[in-house]
């Protein structure tokens, strides 16, 4: 595998613990670690430089909850952290940056309050904003996937790339946490339409071969969560990839 594909581990948080959900269902929760910092340090030791930190409590209650975990990870590692989940207000956004996030990942606010999200792009810069495009059947879903919208995915992407967004985290909800492989065809379609986009694929990665296929398809980056915690992709494999 070439060095082209960046592997970004995800740490999802509920009650300050590392968990994973299946298809965004809070009733299908597995706790993988009491202290996410221990896992973050393992990632850093494997040559990983980026971390995707998701506040699932925040996504549910629509305000940032797990910012103390963010602060601990930033203070105790050199990982570049992007933080998402529950960022709905100017105060929450500022709080996340103040606690050490380099970037934020925003989805629901970009769907429901476009003017506010655009003001954030203008204030903090597009390079610090990752647009979360959570899609099911090429339609956008919001609020931790608890709500569907009828907004077409490609219209959503076109609107925000015209406003300066270059970083997009696209999750195929139907694949997420199901360990059945990513929707590579969808990501290729997005890259073909938006060749300058820094696309981060998400959802469905279950084995190292999935990463090889994404790499061969020219996808710039991928978020991996459950496959690491279930042991179907090892940190040693990621280390080997990052060392090439």
PDB file of C-alpha atoms in Angstrom:
ATOM      1  CA  UNK A   1       0.000   0.000   0.000  1.00  0.00           C
ATOM      2  CA  UNK A   2       1.274   3.492  -0.789  1.00  0.00           C
ATOM      3  CA  UNK A   3       1.543   6.200   1.826  1.00  0.00           C
ATOM      4  CA  UNK A   4      -1.236   8.110   0.155  1.00  0.00           C
ATOM      5  CA  UNK A   5      -4.102   7.017   2.387  1.00  0.00           C
ATOM      6  CA  UNK A   6      -4.107   8.635   5.826  1.00  0.00           C
ATOM      7  CA  UNK A   7      -5.577   6.419   8.545  1.00  0.00           C
ATOM      8  CA  UNK A   8      -7.391   8.429  11.218  1.00  0.00           C
ATOM      9  CA  UNK A   9      -8.599   6.438  14.230  1.00  0.00           C
ATOM     10  CA  UNK A  10     -11.916   7.414  15.800  1.00  0.00           C
ATOM     11  CA  UNK A  11     -12.611   7.545  19.506  1.00  0.00           C
ATOM     12  CA  UNK A  12     -16.335   7.815  20.267  1.00  0.00           C
ATOM     13  CA  UNK A  13     -17.230   9.011  23.753  1.00  0.00           C
ATOM     14  CA  UNK A  14     -20.125   8.306  26.098  1.00  0.00           C
ATOM     15  CA  UNK A  15     -19.708   9.145  29.801  1.00  0.00           C
ATOM     16  CA  UNK A  16     -16.011   9.815  29.124  1.00  0.00           C
ATOM     17  CA  UNK A  17     -15.464   6.221  27.970  1.00  0.00           C
ATOM     18  CA  UNK A  18     -14.457   4.878  24.564  1.00  0.00           C
ATOM     19  CA  UNK A  19     -17.497   3.218  22.981  1.00  0.00           C
ATOM     20  CA  UNK A  20     -18.817   2.228  19.571  1.00  0.00           C
ATOM     21  CA  UNK A  21     -22.378   2.183  18.331  1.00  0.00           C
ATOM     22  CA  UNK A  22     -23.799   0.141  15.456  1.00  0.00           C
ATOM     23  CA  UNK A  23     -25.498   2.360  12.850  1.00  0.00           C
ATOM     24  CA  UNK A  24     -25.682   5.216  15.333  1.00  0.00           C
ATOM     25  CA  UNK A  25     -28.005   3.278  17.638  1.00  0.00           C
ATOM     26  CA  UNK A  26     -27.406   4.305  21.258  1.00  0.00           C
ATOM     27  CA  UNK A  27     -29.036   1.046  22.383  1.00  0.00           C
ATOM     28  CA  UNK A  28     -26.285  -0.921  20.562  1.00  0.00           C
ATOM     29  CA  UNK A  29     -23.324   0.328  22.593  1.00  0.00           C
ATOM     30  CA  UNK A  30     -20.063  -1.487  23.335  1.00  0.00           C
ATOM     31  CA  UNK A  31     -17.545  -0.039  25.824  1.00  0.00           C
ATOM     32  CA  UNK A  32     -13.964  -0.671  24.677  1.00  0.00           C
ATOM     33  CA  UNK A  33     -11.948   1.396  27.146  1.00  0.00           C
ATOM     34  CA  UNK A  34     -12.617   3.238  30.391  1.00  0.00           C
ATOM     35  CA  UNK A  35      -9.825   5.733  29.690  1.00  0.00           C
ATOM     36  CA  UNK A  36      -9.579   6.898  26.063  1.00  0.00           C
ATOM     37  CA  UNK A  37      -6.200   8.520  26.744  1.00  0.00           C
ATOM     38  CA  UNK A  38      -4.572   5.075  27.026  1.00  0.00           C
ATOM     39  CA  UNK A  39      -5.782   4.232  23.520  1.00  0.00           C
ATOM     40  CA  UNK A  40      -4.776   7.627  22.143  1.00  0.00           C
ATOM     41  CA  UNK A  41      -1.221   7.045  23.388  1.00  0.00           C
ATOM     42  CA  UNK A  42      -1.148   3.662  21.628  1.00  0.00           C
ATOM     43  CA  UNK A  43      -2.161   5.372  18.392  1.00  0.00           C
ATOM     44  CA  UNK A  44       0.595   7.947  18.787  1.00  0.00           C
ATOM     45  CA  UNK A  45       3.132   5.177  19.387  1.00  0.00           C
ATOM     46  CA  UNK A  46       1.996   3.624  16.070  1.00  0.00           C
ATOM     47  CA  UNK A  47       3.009   6.735  14.168  1.00  0.00           C
ATOM     48  CA  UNK A  48      -0.535   8.078  13.919  1.00  0.00           C
ATOM     49  CA  UNK A  49      -0.716  11.870  13.929  1.00  0.00           C
ATOM     50  CA  UNK A  50      -4.474  12.509  13.655  1.00  0.00           C
ATOM     51  CA  UNK A  51      -7.420  11.589  15.882  1.00  0.00           C
ATOM     52  CA  UNK A  52     -11.139  11.928  15.262  1.00  0.00           C
ATOM     53  CA  UNK A  53     -12.855  12.436  18.631  1.00  0.00           C
ATOM     54  CA  UNK A  54     -16.647  12.171  18.738  1.00  0.00           C
ATOM     55  CA  UNK A  55     -18.823  13.351  21.611  1.00  0.00           C
ATOM     56  CA  UNK A  56     -21.843  11.052  21.354  1.00  0.00           C
ATOM     57  CA  UNK A  57     -23.339  12.490  24.538  1.00  0.00           C
ATOM     58  CA  UNK A  58     -23.016  15.904  22.951  1.00  0.00           C
ATOM     59  CA  UNK A  59     -24.622  14.802  19.696  1.00  0.00           C
ATOM     60  CA  UNK A  60     -27.625  13.561  21.677  1.00  0.00           C
ATOM     61  CA  UNK A  61     -28.152  16.611  23.897  1.00  0.00           C
ATOM     62  CA  UNK A  62     -26.965  19.163  21.304  1.00  0.00           C
ATOM     63  CA  UNK A  63     -24.224  20.675  23.457  1.00  0.00           C
ATOM     64  CA  UNK A  64     -20.600  19.699  24.014  1.00  0.00           C
ATOM     65  CA  UNK A  65     -20.197  17.356  27.011  1.00  0.00           C
ATOM     66  CA  UNK A  66     -16.892  15.462  26.779  1.00  0.00           C
ATOM     67  CA  UNK A  67     -14.473  18.380  26.401  1.00  0.00           C
ATOM     68  CA  UNK A  68     -12.414  17.283  29.479  1.00  0.00           C
ATOM     69  CA  UNK A  69     -11.416  14.128  27.545  1.00  0.00           C
ATOM     70  CA  UNK A  70     -10.375  16.307  24.606  1.00  0.00           C
ATOM     71  CA  UNK A  71      -8.212  18.421  26.881  1.00  0.00           C
ATOM     72  CA  UNK A  72      -6.499  15.398  28.481  1.00  0.00           C
ATOM     73  CA  UNK A  73      -5.657  13.855  25.113  1.00  0.00           C
ATOM     74  CA  UNK A  74      -4.320  17.122  23.692  1.00  0.00           C
ATOM     75  CA  UNK A  75      -2.195  17.811  26.794  1.00  0.00           C
ATOM     76  CA  UNK A  76      -0.772  14.287  27.001  1.00  0.00           C
ATOM     77  CA  UNK A  77      -0.153  13.459  23.324  1.00  0.00           C
ATOM     78  CA  UNK A  78       0.994  15.281  20.188  1.00  0.00           C
ATOM     79  CA  UNK A  79      -2.018  14.083  18.200  1.00  0.00           C
ATOM     80  CA  UNK A  80      -3.820  16.595  15.994  1.00  0.00           C
ATOM     81  CA  UNK A  81      -7.401  16.218  17.168  1.00  0.00           C
ATOM     82  CA  UNK A  82     -10.581  17.038  15.328  1.00  0.00           C
ATOM     83  CA  UNK A  83     -13.631  17.084  17.585  1.00  0.00           C
ATOM     84  CA  UNK A  84     -17.273  16.610  16.676  1.00  0.00           C
ATOM     85  CA  UNK A  85     -20.599  16.055  18.377  1.00  0.00           C
ATOM     86  CA  UNK A  86     -22.939  18.599  19.926  1.00  0.00           C
ATOM     87  CA  UNK A  87     -21.322  21.759  18.573  1.00  0.00           C
ATOM     88  CA  UNK A  88     -24.391  23.957  18.112  1.00  0.00           C
ATOM     89  CA  UNK A  89     -23.436  27.341  19.582  1.00  0.00           C
ATOM     90  CA  UNK A  90     -20.635  29.891  19.284  1.00  0.00           C
ATOM     91  CA  UNK A  91     -19.813  29.192  22.935  1.00  0.00           C
ATOM     92  CA  UNK A  92     -19.442  25.442  22.369  1.00  0.00           C
ATOM     93  CA  UNK A  93     -17.275  25.983  19.303  1.00  0.00           C
ATOM     94  CA  UNK A  94     -14.989  28.345  21.213  1.00  0.00           C
ATOM     95  CA  UNK A  95     -14.861  25.891  24.138  1.00  0.00           C
ATOM     96  CA  UNK A  96     -13.727  23.058  21.850  1.00  0.00           C
ATOM     97  CA  UNK A  97     -10.959  25.188  20.339  1.00  0.00           C
ATOM     98  CA  UNK A  98      -9.958  26.467  23.793  1.00  0.00           C
ATOM     99  CA  UNK A  99      -9.599  22.869  25.018  1.00  0.00           C
ATOM    100  CA  UNK A 100      -7.174  22.042  22.245  1.00  0.00           C
ATOM    101  CA  UNK A 101      -9.009  20.849  19.136  1.00  0.00           C
ATOM    102  CA  UNK A 102      -7.172  21.767  15.948  1.00  0.00           C
ATOM    103  CA  UNK A 103     -10.304  21.242  13.863  1.00  0.00           C
ATOM    104  CA  UNK A 104     -13.996  20.665  14.448  1.00  0.00           C
ATOM    105  CA  UNK A 105     -16.348  18.353  12.622  1.00  0.00           C
ATOM    106  CA  UNK A 106     -19.826  19.800  12.161  1.00  0.00           C
ATOM    107  CA  UNK A 107     -22.857  18.207  10.524  1.00  0.00           C
ATOM    108  CA  UNK A 108     -26.222  19.006  12.072  1.00  0.00           C
ATOM    109  CA  UNK A 109     -25.519  22.727  12.394  1.00  0.00           C
ATOM    110  CA  UNK A 110     -24.476  22.879   8.742  1.00  0.00           C
ATOM    111  CA  UNK A 111     -27.836  21.376   7.761  1.00  0.00           C
ATOM    112  CA  UNK A 112     -30.094  23.263  10.154  1.00  0.00           C
ATOM    113  CA  UNK A 113     -28.375  26.642  10.590  1.00  0.00           C
ATOM    114  CA  UNK A 114     -26.429  27.405   7.441  1.00  0.00           C
ATOM    115  CA  UNK A 115     -25.887  31.089   8.239  1.00  0.00           C
ATOM    116  CA  UNK A 116     -24.290  30.223  11.578  1.00  0.00           C
ATOM    117  CA  UNK A 117     -22.000  27.577  10.082  1.00  0.00           C
ATOM    118  CA  UNK A 118     -20.931  29.948   7.302  1.00  0.00           C
ATOM    119  CA  UNK A 119     -20.116  32.593   9.950  1.00  0.00           C
ATOM    120  CA  UNK A 120     -17.866  30.033  11.671  1.00  0.00           C
ATOM    121  CA  UNK A 121     -16.084  29.301   8.382  1.00  0.00           C
ATOM    122  CA  UNK A 122     -15.497  33.028   7.953  1.00  0.00           C
ATOM    123  CA  UNK A 123     -14.353  33.580  11.558  1.00  0.00           C
ATOM    124  CA  UNK A 124     -12.090  30.553  12.102  1.00  0.00           C
ATOM    125  CA  UNK A 125     -11.151  29.639   8.520  1.00  0.00           C
ATOM    126  CA  UNK A 126     -12.279  26.760   6.325  1.00  0.00           C
ATOM    127  CA  UNK A 127      -9.108  24.803   7.135  1.00  0.00           C
ATOM    128  CA  UNK A 128     -10.337  24.344  10.732  1.00  0.00           C
ATOM    129  CA  UNK A 129     -13.799  23.173   9.686  1.00  0.00           C
ATOM    130  CA  UNK A 130     -14.604  19.618   8.606  1.00  0.00           C
ATOM    131  CA  UNK A 131     -18.044  19.247   7.095  1.00  0.00           C
ATOM    132  CA  UNK A 132     -19.701  16.044   8.266  1.00  0.00           C
ATOM    133  CA  UNK A 133     -21.813  14.574   5.492  1.00  0.00           C
ATOM    134  CA  UNK A 134     -23.622  11.623   7.049  1.00  0.00           C
ATOM    135  CA  UNK A 135     -25.523   9.958   4.254  1.00  0.00           C
ATOM    136  CA  UNK A 136     -28.038   7.206   3.752  1.00  0.00           C
ATOM    137  CA  UNK A 137     -29.118   6.473   0.183  1.00  0.00           C
ATOM    138  CA  UNK A 138     -27.332   9.707  -0.831  1.00  0.00           C
ATOM    139  CA  UNK A 139     -29.514  11.787   1.529  1.00  0.00           C
ATOM    140  CA  UNK A 140     -28.170  13.664   4.554  1.00  0.00           C
ATOM    141  CA  UNK A 141     -28.950  12.514   8.115  1.00  0.00           C
ATOM    142  CA  UNK A 142     -28.420  14.662  11.214  1.00  0.00           C
ATOM    143  CA  UNK A 143     -28.299  14.659  15.033  1.00  0.00           C
ATOM    144  CA  UNK A 144     -26.227  11.558  15.525  1.00  0.00           C
ATOM    145  CA  UNK A 145     -28.265   9.936  12.729  1.00  0.00           C
ATOM    146  CA  UNK A 146     -31.434  10.115  14.779  1.00  0.00           C
ATOM    147  CA  UNK A 147     -33.093  12.272  12.120  1.00  0.00           C
ATOM    148  CA  UNK A 148     -33.252  11.883   8.343  1.00  0.00           C
ATOM    149  CA  UNK A 149     -33.468  14.842   5.991  1.00  0.00           C
ATOM    150  CA  UNK A 150     -34.414  14.838   2.340  1.00  0.00           C
ATOM    151  CA  UNK A 151     -31.372  16.910   1.443  1.00  0.00           C
ATOM    152  CA  UNK A 152     -29.409  15.304  -1.413  1.00  0.00           C
ATOM    153  CA  UNK A 153     -25.788  14.601  -0.504  1.00  0.00           C
ATOM    154  CA  UNK A 154     -24.272  16.112  -3.653  1.00  0.00           C
ATOM    155  CA  UNK A 155     -26.309  19.327  -3.360  1.00  0.00           C
ATOM    156  CA  UNK A 156     -25.122  19.653   0.233  1.00  0.00           C
ATOM    157  CA  UNK A 157     -21.477  19.191  -0.775  1.00  0.00           C
ATOM    158  CA  UNK A 158     -21.748  21.583  -3.717  1.00  0.00           C
ATOM    159  CA  UNK A 159     -23.241  24.299  -1.530  1.00  0.00           C
ATOM    160  CA  UNK A 160     -20.458  24.198   1.033  1.00  0.00           C
ATOM    161  CA  UNK A 161     -17.526  23.754  -1.340  1.00  0.00           C
ATOM    162  CA  UNK A 162     -18.747  26.983  -2.942  1.00  0.00           C
ATOM    163  CA  UNK A 163     -18.366  28.580   0.497  1.00  0.00           C
ATOM    164  CA  UNK A 164     -14.751  27.467   0.896  1.00  0.00           C
ATOM    165  CA  UNK A 165     -15.083  24.061   2.570  1.00  0.00           C
ATOM    166  CA  UNK A 166     -12.385  21.616   1.433  1.00  0.00           C
ATOM    167  CA  UNK A 167     -12.450  19.029   4.240  1.00  0.00           C
ATOM    168  CA  UNK A 168     -15.397  16.608   4.252  1.00  0.00           C
ATOM    169  CA  UNK A 169     -15.991  13.555   6.429  1.00  0.00           C
ATOM    170  CA  UNK A 170     -18.494  11.377   4.587  1.00  0.00           C
ATOM    171  CA  UNK A 171     -20.069   8.492   6.487  1.00  0.00           C
ATOM    172  CA  UNK A 172     -22.305   5.954   4.838  1.00  0.00           C
ATOM    173  CA  UNK A 173     -24.636   5.235   7.764  1.00  0.00           C
ATOM    174  CA  UNK A 174     -25.844   1.955   6.332  1.00  0.00           C
ATOM    175  CA  UNK A 175     -22.259   0.661   6.556  1.00  0.00           C
ATOM    176  CA  UNK A 176     -21.154   2.175   9.860  1.00  0.00           C
ATOM    177  CA  UNK A 177     -20.256  -0.277  12.581  1.00  0.00           C
ATOM    178  CA  UNK A 178     -21.504  -3.195  10.491  1.00  0.00           C
ATOM    179  CA  UNK A 179     -18.007  -4.413   9.507  1.00  0.00           C
ATOM    180  CA  UNK A 180     -19.153  -5.145   5.931  1.00  0.00           C
ATOM    181  CA  UNK A 181     -16.719  -2.981   3.991  1.00  0.00           C
ATOM    182  CA  UNK A 182     -16.859   0.694   2.989  1.00  0.00           C
ATOM    183  CA  UNK A 183     -18.889   2.215   0.166  1.00  0.00           C
ATOM    184  CA  UNK A 184     -15.849   2.810  -2.040  1.00  0.00           C
ATOM    185  CA  UNK A 185     -17.983   3.533  -5.110  1.00  0.00           C
ATOM    186  CA  UNK A 186     -19.697   6.445  -3.342  1.00  0.00           C
ATOM    187  CA  UNK A 187     -16.361   7.969  -2.310  1.00  0.00           C
ATOM    188  CA  UNK A 188     -15.014   7.618  -5.847  1.00  0.00           C
ATOM    189  CA  UNK A 189     -18.130   9.379  -7.138  1.00  0.00           C
ATOM    190  CA  UNK A 190     -17.554  12.250  -4.681  1.00  0.00           C
ATOM    191  CA  UNK A 191     -13.866  12.589  -5.645  1.00  0.00           C
ATOM    192  CA  UNK A 192     -14.795  12.595  -9.338  1.00  0.00           C
ATOM    193  CA  UNK A 193     -17.278  15.411  -8.743  1.00  0.00           C
ATOM    194  CA  UNK A 194     -15.031  17.347  -6.321  1.00  0.00           C
ATOM    195  CA  UNK A 195     -11.407  16.548  -7.264  1.00  0.00           C
ATOM    196  CA  UNK A 196      -9.889  19.119  -4.867  1.00  0.00           C
ATOM    197  CA  UNK A 197     -11.795  17.871  -1.829  1.00  0.00           C
ATOM    198  CA  UNK A 198      -9.867  16.487   1.149  1.00  0.00           C
ATOM    199  CA  UNK A 199     -12.336  13.635   1.538  1.00  0.00           C
ATOM    200  CA  UNK A 200     -12.269  11.468   4.647  1.00  0.00           C
ATOM    201  CA  UNK A 201     -14.160   8.205   4.167  1.00  0.00           C
ATOM    202  CA  UNK A 202     -15.982   6.655   7.110  1.00  0.00           C
ATOM    203  CA  UNK A 203     -18.140   3.632   7.783  1.00  0.00           C
ATOM    204  CA  UNK A 204     -17.828  -0.079   7.171  1.00  0.00           C
ATOM    205  CA  UNK A 205     -14.053  -0.616   7.291  1.00  0.00           C
ATOM    206  CA  UNK A 206     -13.638  -4.133   8.674  1.00  0.00           C
ATOM    207  CA  UNK A 207     -10.222  -5.400   7.551  1.00  0.00           C
ATOM    208  CA  UNK A 208      -6.919  -4.109   6.239  1.00  0.00           C
ATOM    209  CA  UNK A 209      -7.869  -5.055   2.686  1.00  0.00           C
ATOM    210  CA  UNK A 210     -10.632  -2.428   2.858  1.00  0.00           C
ATOM    211  CA  UNK A 211      -7.939   0.195   3.424  1.00  0.00           C
ATOM    212  CA  UNK A 212      -5.952  -1.126   0.466  1.00  0.00           C
ATOM    213  CA  UNK A 213      -9.014  -0.759  -1.773  1.00  0.00           C
ATOM    214  CA  UNK A 214      -9.685   2.785  -0.573  1.00  0.00           C
ATOM    215  CA  UNK A 215      -6.038   3.645  -1.205  1.00  0.00           C
ATOM    216  CA  UNK A 216      -6.131   2.170  -4.712  1.00  0.00           C
ATOM    217  CA  UNK A 217      -9.336   4.126  -5.367  1.00  0.00           C
ATOM    218  CA  UNK A 218      -7.469   7.362  -4.609  1.00  0.00           C
ATOM    219  CA  UNK A 219      -9.315   8.245  -1.406  1.00  0.00           C
ATOM    220  CA  UNK A 220      -7.119  10.638   0.624  1.00  0.00           C
ATOM    221  CA  UNK A 221      -8.062   9.606   4.171  1.00  0.00           C
ATOM    222  CA  UNK A 222     -10.215   7.210   6.172  1.00  0.00           C
ATOM    223  CA  UNK A 223     -11.594   7.106   9.696  1.00  0.00           C
ATOM    224  CA  UNK A 224     -11.360   3.692  11.343  1.00  0.00           C
ATOM    225  CA  UNK A 225     -12.993   2.786  14.629  1.00  0.00           C
ATOM    226  CA  UNK A 226     -14.687  -0.496  15.361  1.00  0.00           C
ATOM    227  CA  UNK A 227     -12.275  -2.590  13.262  1.00  0.00           C
ATOM    228  CA  UNK A 228      -9.393  -1.498  15.506  1.00  0.00           C
ATOM    229  CA  UNK A 229     -11.281  -2.206  18.715  1.00  0.00           C
ATOM    230  CA  UNK A 230     -12.579  -5.557  17.481  1.00  0.00           C
ATOM    231  CA  UNK A 231      -9.041  -6.509  16.463  1.00  0.00           C
ATOM    232  CA  UNK A 232      -9.703  -7.057  12.744  1.00  0.00           C
ATOM    233  CA  UNK A 233      -7.224  -4.272  11.950  1.00  0.00           C
ATOM    234  CA  UNK A 234      -4.229  -4.176  14.273  1.00  0.00           C
ATOM    235  CA  UNK A 235      -2.302  -1.158  15.429  1.00  0.00           C
ATOM    236  CA  UNK A 236       0.806  -3.017  14.167  1.00  0.00           C
ATOM    237  CA  UNK A 237      -0.660  -3.018  10.643  1.00  0.00           C
ATOM    238  CA  UNK A 238      -1.300   0.707  10.888  1.00  0.00           C
ATOM    239  CA  UNK A 239       2.244   1.230  12.170  1.00  0.00           C
ATOM    240  CA  UNK A 240       3.632  -0.708   9.189  1.00  0.00           C
ATOM    241  CA  UNK A 241       1.517   1.351   6.802  1.00  0.00           C
ATOM    242  CA  UNK A 242       2.638   4.620   8.368  1.00  0.00           C
ATOM    243  CA  UNK A 243       6.289   3.564   8.284  1.00  0.00           C
ATOM    244  CA  UNK A 244       6.390   3.107   4.500  1.00  0.00           C
TER     245      UNK A 244
END
